[in-house]
Amino acid sequence: MRLSEFRGKQLLRARGLRAPNGLTAATPAEAGKAAAELGGKAVVKAMIPVGGRGKAGLVRVVETPAEAEAAAADILGRVHGGHTVRTLLVEERVNVKSELYLSIILDSGRRGPVLIFSPEGGMEIEAIAAEKPDRLLKAGVDPLTGEIARDFSVRLAGLELPLDLIGQVERFAAQLARIYVDHDLLLAEVNPLVVDDGGCLIAADCKLEIDDSALFRHQEFIAEAESSLSPIEKEVKGLGGTLVAMPDGEVGVICNGAGMGMAMLDMLKNVGLRPANFLDTGGGIRYQRMKGIATVLLREKGFRGVIINLWGGIALLDEVAQAIIDVRDEYQPPYPLVVKLVGNNQEKARELLDRAGIAVARVVETEKAVQMLADAIAGRVTDGRTADA
Ligand code: GDP
Ligand code: MN
């Protein structure tokens, strides 16, 4: 569960880290009033649990309460990453001298949290990794104590930052790591971590994500858990699945198994398609749940295509196929739909889909099913029957 930026910054401040003071606002008038209270100069930010707001024009630096009001009127109601902006964060303005990057994420490869730091903040971590890999430091974090591996300090010293800043980064990172461990976080990202005009560090942005499995240990956040989901994410959660909407997507994805879901997002990108979501149906899927979940995607008219890829271990694939057919009939999506079902009752399922005129990927490799969808979108003829499974 992602904590709101407002709540996340409260948490940082409570643990002695600097973050700009701010007020939430739900209307332009409230935003104007908040800016006035903060002294006029302010930053107006869309408070939604997705990044990339700066680029999308959802973070505005303003000079006066009137400007804050105008910015708020413009930002409220806009949609970004599947979330409608209903709340704004109006913050005191920080005079930015430079922007750094600091995060702690759970790294399954290392089987523990890892701290990532770069003096090239502001841009997304993927861009830093691609463009300035030598300016990116990683260090293991002890999952029980939050202690950062000692080579972090050594490598930090090698970045040729001002001595005083190095000390500040070390202290900030050490405290963030303790916060991470104490709250069972999966992610703590401060980007940018700003060096202000006084040379001090302050968290201009803050993304904290608590492990849902540990929420029971953090009663203070449970009420927020629900409200951080978008309506469609909530709908899928209610059906027993997990959906994460992705900004600027064009292809809907349904699959079972989170690993396969993640892999499919990569596969789609590899054939030049932008996934609109991650959607894991959860295990043991039957007719009703499949119907509900397929409805969530196939009622969307704006996609370029949808791909459904399910493995039938306990699931009965013929029931799944029937649900897909019923939803397709009801919503008549105007774009290609490719379905790959492998496992329990697959032959019966494929027969049903064939008869309904839905493209069946008779393949084992998901890459091939993804390619079929890409071909169908590009208007090339596809025939899953000539494939190899
Ligand atoms: P994100 O794009 O969703 O990650 O939103 P951020 O909170 O990181 O804001 C985007 C950008 O707005 C930052 O990289 C900063 O350059 C800028 N920004 C945010 N807060 C301030 C501030 O207080 N003062 C100034 N000058 N710029 C800010
Ligand atoms: Mn940011």
XYZ file of C-alpha atoms and ligand atoms in Angstrom:
418
model
C 0.000 0.000 0.000
C 1.333 3.364 -1.043
C 1.105 6.091 1.577
C -0.018 9.465 0.340
C 2.777 11.976 -0.108
C 1.253 14.070 2.691
C 1.299 11.139 5.113
C 4.722 9.955 3.950
C 6.293 13.341 4.580
C 4.629 13.496 7.997
C 6.326 10.207 8.773
C 9.726 11.481 7.624
C 9.369 14.630 9.738
C 8.323 12.601 12.769
C 11.621 10.775 12.438
C 13.701 13.896 12.167
C 14.096 14.163 8.395
C 13.299 17.425 6.642
C 10.330 17.557 4.273
C 8.439 20.687 3.199
C 5.421 21.535 5.331
C 2.210 21.320 3.432
C -1.566 21.349 3.540
C -4.037 19.329 1.542
C -6.701 21.021 -0.576
C -9.685 19.688 -2.485
C -10.797 22.913 -4.206
C -9.038 25.866 -5.878
C -10.190 28.144 -3.059
C -8.692 25.827 -0.451
C -5.452 25.706 -2.440
C -5.311 29.510 -2.539
C -5.924 29.700 1.187
C -3.260 27.058 1.849
C -0.729 28.960 -0.260
C -1.537 32.154 1.654
C -0.960 30.364 4.935
C 2.398 29.146 3.670
C 3.461 32.673 2.759
C 2.283 32.931 -0.851
C 5.115 31.181 -2.650
C 4.227 27.522 -2.840
C 4.247 24.303 -4.815
C 0.893 22.841 -5.854
C 1.043 19.086 -6.446
C -1.518 16.513 -7.530
C -1.742 14.010 -4.698
C -2.074 10.707 -6.522
C -0.087 7.542 -5.855
C 1.742 7.529 -9.195
C 4.935 9.203 -10.286
C 5.780 11.255 -13.356
C 3.598 14.117 -12.176
C 6.237 16.737 -12.857
C 6.432 15.790 -16.535
C 2.637 15.600 -16.785
C 2.293 19.180 -15.532
C 0.806 18.126 -12.229
C 3.438 19.869 -10.078
C 3.373 23.688 -10.258
C 5.657 26.191 -8.651
C 3.586 29.301 -7.871
C 4.346 32.826 -6.664
C 1.038 33.914 -5.144
C -2.176 32.487 -3.665
C -4.017 33.570 -6.837
C -1.578 31.545 -8.931
C -2.033 28.588 -6.588
C -5.779 28.840 -7.071
C -5.428 28.906 -10.858
C -3.001 25.968 -10.844
C -5.384 24.015 -8.622
C -8.317 24.683 -10.943
C -6.240 23.371 -13.816
C -4.922 20.250 -12.074
C -8.036 19.078 -10.181
C -9.995 16.494 -12.122
C -7.147 15.571 -14.430
C -6.404 11.860 -14.836
C -2.906 10.438 -14.599
C -2.001 6.760 -14.411
C -5.627 5.773 -13.911
C -6.059 8.125 -10.959
C -8.276 11.192 -11.009
C -6.784 14.110 -9.110
C -9.171 14.905 -6.249
C -6.701 16.141 -3.658
C -3.817 18.546 -3.904
C -0.805 18.973 -1.740
C 0.119 22.623 -1.306
C 3.603 22.919 0.106
C 6.033 25.568 1.147
C 8.450 26.167 -1.654
C 11.978 24.906 -1.488
C 14.696 26.810 -3.309
C 16.407 24.049 -5.191
C 20.179 24.176 -5.572
C 20.490 20.596 -6.789
C 18.477 17.377 -6.899
C 19.697 13.992 -5.654
C 18.128 10.546 -5.782
C 17.719 8.257 -2.779
C 15.655 5.123 -2.409
C 15.465 1.808 -0.626
C 13.740 -1.052 -2.409
C 13.307 -4.732 -1.756
C 15.637 -6.541 -4.146
C 14.631 -10.181 -4.565
C 17.984 -10.929 -6.218
C 19.797 -9.836 -3.061
C 17.065 -11.245 -0.842
C 16.871 -8.024 1.082
C 16.510 -4.280 0.859
C 18.986 -2.307 -1.165
C 19.772 1.373 -0.930
C 20.178 3.297 -4.166
C 21.729 6.738 -4.287
C 22.640 9.043 -7.118
C 23.675 12.689 -7.204
C 21.652 12.879 -10.465
C 18.187 13.246 -8.960
C 14.998 14.601 -10.447
C 14.878 12.229 -13.380
C 13.509 8.721 -13.049
C 15.798 6.027 -11.736
C 15.530 4.080 -15.004
C 16.895 7.102 -16.852
C 19.745 7.533 -14.378
C 20.600 3.835 -14.702
C 20.603 4.107 -18.492
C 22.380 7.429 -18.883
C 24.719 7.703 -15.900
C 25.237 4.195 -14.499
C 28.558 5.200 -12.952
C 26.743 7.849 -10.913
C 24.495 5.304 -9.235
C 25.429 3.612 -5.979
C 23.814 0.519 -4.521
C 24.365 -0.905 -1.080
C 22.714 -3.687 0.868
C 20.577 -2.852 3.900
C 20.215 -5.241 6.820
C 16.514 -6.227 6.816
C 16.372 -6.481 10.618
C 18.393 -3.507 11.808
C 18.355 -1.193 8.808
C 22.119 -0.966 8.895
C 23.594 0.070 5.540
C 26.559 -1.924 4.207
C 29.741 -0.091 4.952
C 30.985 0.137 1.376
C 28.244 2.721 0.778
C 30.291 5.335 2.634
C 33.418 4.394 0.764
C 31.753 4.662 -2.634
C 29.890 7.825 -1.666
C 33.229 9.422 -0.870
C 34.323 8.519 -4.408
C 31.592 10.655 -5.989
C 33.443 13.879 -5.231
C 30.581 15.636 -3.509
C 31.214 18.398 -0.966
C 32.338 16.830 2.316
C 29.504 18.361 4.296
C 26.936 17.010 1.828
C 28.382 13.502 2.060
C 27.816 13.531 5.815
C 24.255 14.757 5.354
C 23.481 12.081 2.760
C 24.860 9.407 5.089
C 22.704 10.575 7.965
C 19.600 10.938 5.802
C 20.104 7.485 4.272
C 20.712 5.869 7.658
C 17.500 7.329 9.046
C 15.489 6.406 5.940
C 16.751 2.829 6.275
C 15.570 2.707 9.894
C 12.169 4.052 8.844
C 12.083 1.406 6.102
C 12.695 -1.455 8.499
C 10.496 -0.139 11.314
C 7.457 0.230 9.039
C 7.884 -2.937 6.971
C 8.257 -0.914 3.806
C 8.759 -2.357 0.328
C 9.780 0.992 -1.114
C 11.005 4.284 0.242
C 11.899 6.691 -2.528
C 12.873 10.318 -2.150
C 13.258 11.794 -5.633
C 14.309 14.456 -5.682
C 16.161 14.703 -2.433
C 16.829 18.398 -2.717
C 19.853 20.390 -1.634
C 18.281 23.749 -0.782
C 19.880 27.173 -1.079
C 21.181 26.808 2.480
C 22.992 23.597 1.506
C 20.643 21.386 3.544
C 18.850 18.238 2.445
C 15.079 18.188 2.187
C 12.708 15.570 0.772
C 10.829 17.343 -2.033
C 9.040 14.127 -2.969
C 8.379 10.974 -1.010
C 6.969 7.603 -2.000
C 6.565 5.109 0.826
C 4.994 1.738 0.272
C 4.093 -0.596 3.099
C 4.074 -4.363 2.603
C 0.366 -5.270 2.662
C 1.202 -8.515 4.441
C 2.564 -6.476 7.341
C -0.295 -3.976 7.505
C -1.753 -5.705 10.544
C 1.289 -4.484 12.462
C 0.614 -0.887 11.455
C -2.960 -0.148 12.455
C -2.399 3.568 11.925
C -2.222 3.033 8.159
C -5.061 0.571 7.576
C -7.713 3.200 6.889
C -5.478 4.674 4.192
C -4.880 1.332 2.514
C -8.255 1.351 0.807
C -8.297 4.985 -0.203
C -4.979 4.730 -2.046
C -6.487 2.452 -4.707
C -8.145 3.813 -7.833
C -11.793 2.744 -8.414
C -10.776 0.110 -10.970
C -7.974 -1.211 -8.743
C -10.500 -1.486 -5.926
C -12.975 -3.280 -8.189
C -10.414 -5.929 -9.178
C -9.265 -6.332 -5.577
C -12.894 -6.993 -4.635
C -12.948 -9.778 -7.222
C -9.850 -11.386 -5.722
C -7.321 -10.144 -8.286
C -4.659 -7.467 -8.386
C -4.640 -4.660 -10.918
C -2.084 -1.917 -11.298
C -2.971 0.653 -13.937
C -0.093 2.060 -15.982
C -0.041 5.536 -17.482
C -0.281 5.941 -21.275
C -0.995 2.272 -21.885
C -2.673 0.898 -24.992
C -2.946 -2.858 -24.428
C -4.925 -4.536 -21.655
C -3.360 -7.594 -20.011
C -4.923 -10.368 -17.952
C -2.906 -13.250 -16.590
C -2.525 -15.447 -13.546
C 0.687 -15.345 -11.599
C 2.504 -12.129 -10.796
C 5.781 -13.301 -12.341
C 4.127 -14.060 -15.656
C 2.301 -10.745 -15.467
C 5.547 -8.827 -15.028
C 7.213 -10.797 -17.815
C 4.303 -10.025 -20.135
C 4.727 -6.306 -19.587
C 8.315 -6.670 -20.827
C 7.251 -8.856 -23.754
C 4.682 -6.313 -24.866
C 7.269 -3.548 -24.721
C 9.616 -5.736 -26.754
C 7.121 -5.804 -29.629
C 6.532 -2.062 -29.364
C 3.245 -2.099 -27.421
C 2.591 -0.155 -24.240
C 0.821 -2.206 -21.532
C -2.093 -0.388 -19.903
C -2.089 -2.481 -16.777
C -0.751 -5.353 -14.761
C -3.577 -7.706 -13.817
C -3.143 -10.941 -11.901
C -6.422 -12.839 -11.534
C -5.280 -14.753 -8.453
C -5.341 -18.543 -8.258
C -8.149 -21.065 -8.747
C -10.111 -18.873 -11.109
C -13.662 -19.934 -12.037
C -16.449 -18.534 -14.202
C -17.686 -15.732 -11.957
C -14.328 -14.195 -11.142
C -13.176 -14.442 -14.751
C -16.353 -12.734 -15.873
C -15.867 -9.877 -13.444
C -12.203 -9.425 -14.289
C -12.670 -9.698 -18.065
C -15.434 -7.099 -17.805
C -13.092 -4.594 -16.188
C -10.846 -4.638 -19.279
C -13.129 -5.507 -22.187
C -15.588 -2.712 -21.425
C -12.743 -0.250 -22.135
C -13.176 1.067 -25.643
C -9.900 2.960 -25.910
C -7.431 0.057 -26.034
C -5.628 -1.150 -29.161
C -5.895 -4.753 -28.002
C -6.241 -7.115 -25.047
C -4.311 -10.262 -24.287
C -5.456 -12.936 -21.846
C -2.905 -15.536 -20.789
C -3.939 -18.084 -18.188
C -2.454 -21.229 -16.817
C -4.961 -23.815 -15.630
C -3.644 -25.694 -12.644
C -6.712 -25.740 -10.437
C -8.597 -23.351 -12.698
C -11.105 -24.873 -15.113
C -10.170 -23.316 -18.424
C -13.449 -24.163 -20.173
C -15.287 -22.082 -17.562
C -12.734 -19.334 -18.072
C -13.255 -19.480 -21.855
C -17.018 -19.282 -21.469
C -16.686 -16.228 -19.225
C -14.436 -14.523 -21.787
C -16.930 -15.277 -24.566
C -19.868 -13.953 -22.556
C -18.089 -10.722 -21.716
C -16.886 -10.289 -25.315
C -20.470 -10.738 -26.520
C -21.755 -8.218 -24.040
C -19.203 -5.443 -24.652
C -18.087 -6.126 -28.260
C -14.622 -4.606 -27.872
C -13.604 -2.993 -31.191
C -9.974 -4.196 -31.049
C -8.155 -7.547 -31.343
C -8.356 -9.973 -28.455
C -5.875 -12.854 -28.132
C -6.396 -15.641 -25.615
C -3.841 -18.229 -24.553
C -5.066 -20.933 -22.182
C -2.796 -23.811 -21.205
C -3.677 -26.527 -18.702
C -6.789 -28.036 -17.219
C -9.478 -28.634 -19.916
C -7.522 -26.636 -22.491
C -8.908 -28.472 -25.511
C -12.506 -27.856 -24.556
C -11.682 -24.230 -23.769
C -9.964 -23.666 -27.129
C -12.871 -25.260 -28.962
C -15.314 -22.888 -27.282
C -13.177 -19.884 -28.171
C -12.727 -21.082 -31.773
C -16.448 -21.425 -32.193
C -16.954 -17.932 -30.788
C -14.413 -16.539 -33.271
C -11.913 -15.446 -30.639
C -8.227 -15.711 -31.610
C -6.671 -18.594 -29.702
C -2.916 -18.775 -29.276
C -2.118 -22.494 -29.468
C 1.359 -21.983 -28.138
C 3.301 -22.652 -24.986
C 5.584 -19.612 -25.236
C 3.867 -16.439 -24.181
C 6.143 -14.429 -26.498
C 4.357 -16.014 -29.453
C 0.931 -15.073 -28.127
C 2.161 -11.515 -27.593
C 3.476 -11.504 -31.172
C 0.060 -12.679 -32.385
C -1.540 -9.696 -30.708
C 1.052 -7.345 -32.186
C 0.361 -8.823 -35.637
C -3.386 -8.499 -35.209
C -3.033 -4.872 -34.131
C -0.779 -4.195 -37.114
C -3.432 -5.767 -39.351
C -1.368 -8.808 -40.222
C -3.257 -12.084 -40.446
C -2.807 -14.409 -37.538
C -3.833 -17.962 -37.106
C -3.016 -19.547 -33.779
C -3.896 -22.962 -35.225
C -0.766 -23.071 -37.312
C 1.315 -22.523 -34.196
C 3.098 -25.284 -32.401
C 1.020 -26.375 -29.435
P 6.941 13.382 -9.565
O 7.270 13.941 -10.934
O 5.594 12.737 -9.541
O 8.013 12.493 -9.053
O 6.815 14.642 -8.592
P 7.916 15.416 -7.723
O 7.372 15.641 -6.394
O 9.229 14.725 -7.759
O 8.047 16.829 -8.447
C 8.556 16.958 -9.772
C 9.584 18.083 -9.840
O 9.027 19.297 -9.358
C 10.815 17.869 -8.967
O 11.777 17.058 -9.599
C 11.305 19.267 -8.744
O 12.184 19.655 -9.797
C 10.054 20.102 -8.802
N 9.708 20.528 -7.436
C 9.025 19.840 -6.495
N 8.950 20.541 -5.342
C 9.614 21.707 -5.568
C 9.905 22.876 -4.758
O 9.537 22.993 -3.586
N 10.593 23.869 -5.359
C 11.024 23.807 -6.643
N 11.708 24.820 -7.160
N 10.787 22.731 -7.416
C 10.095 21.699 -6.887
Mn 9.498 12.600 -7.743
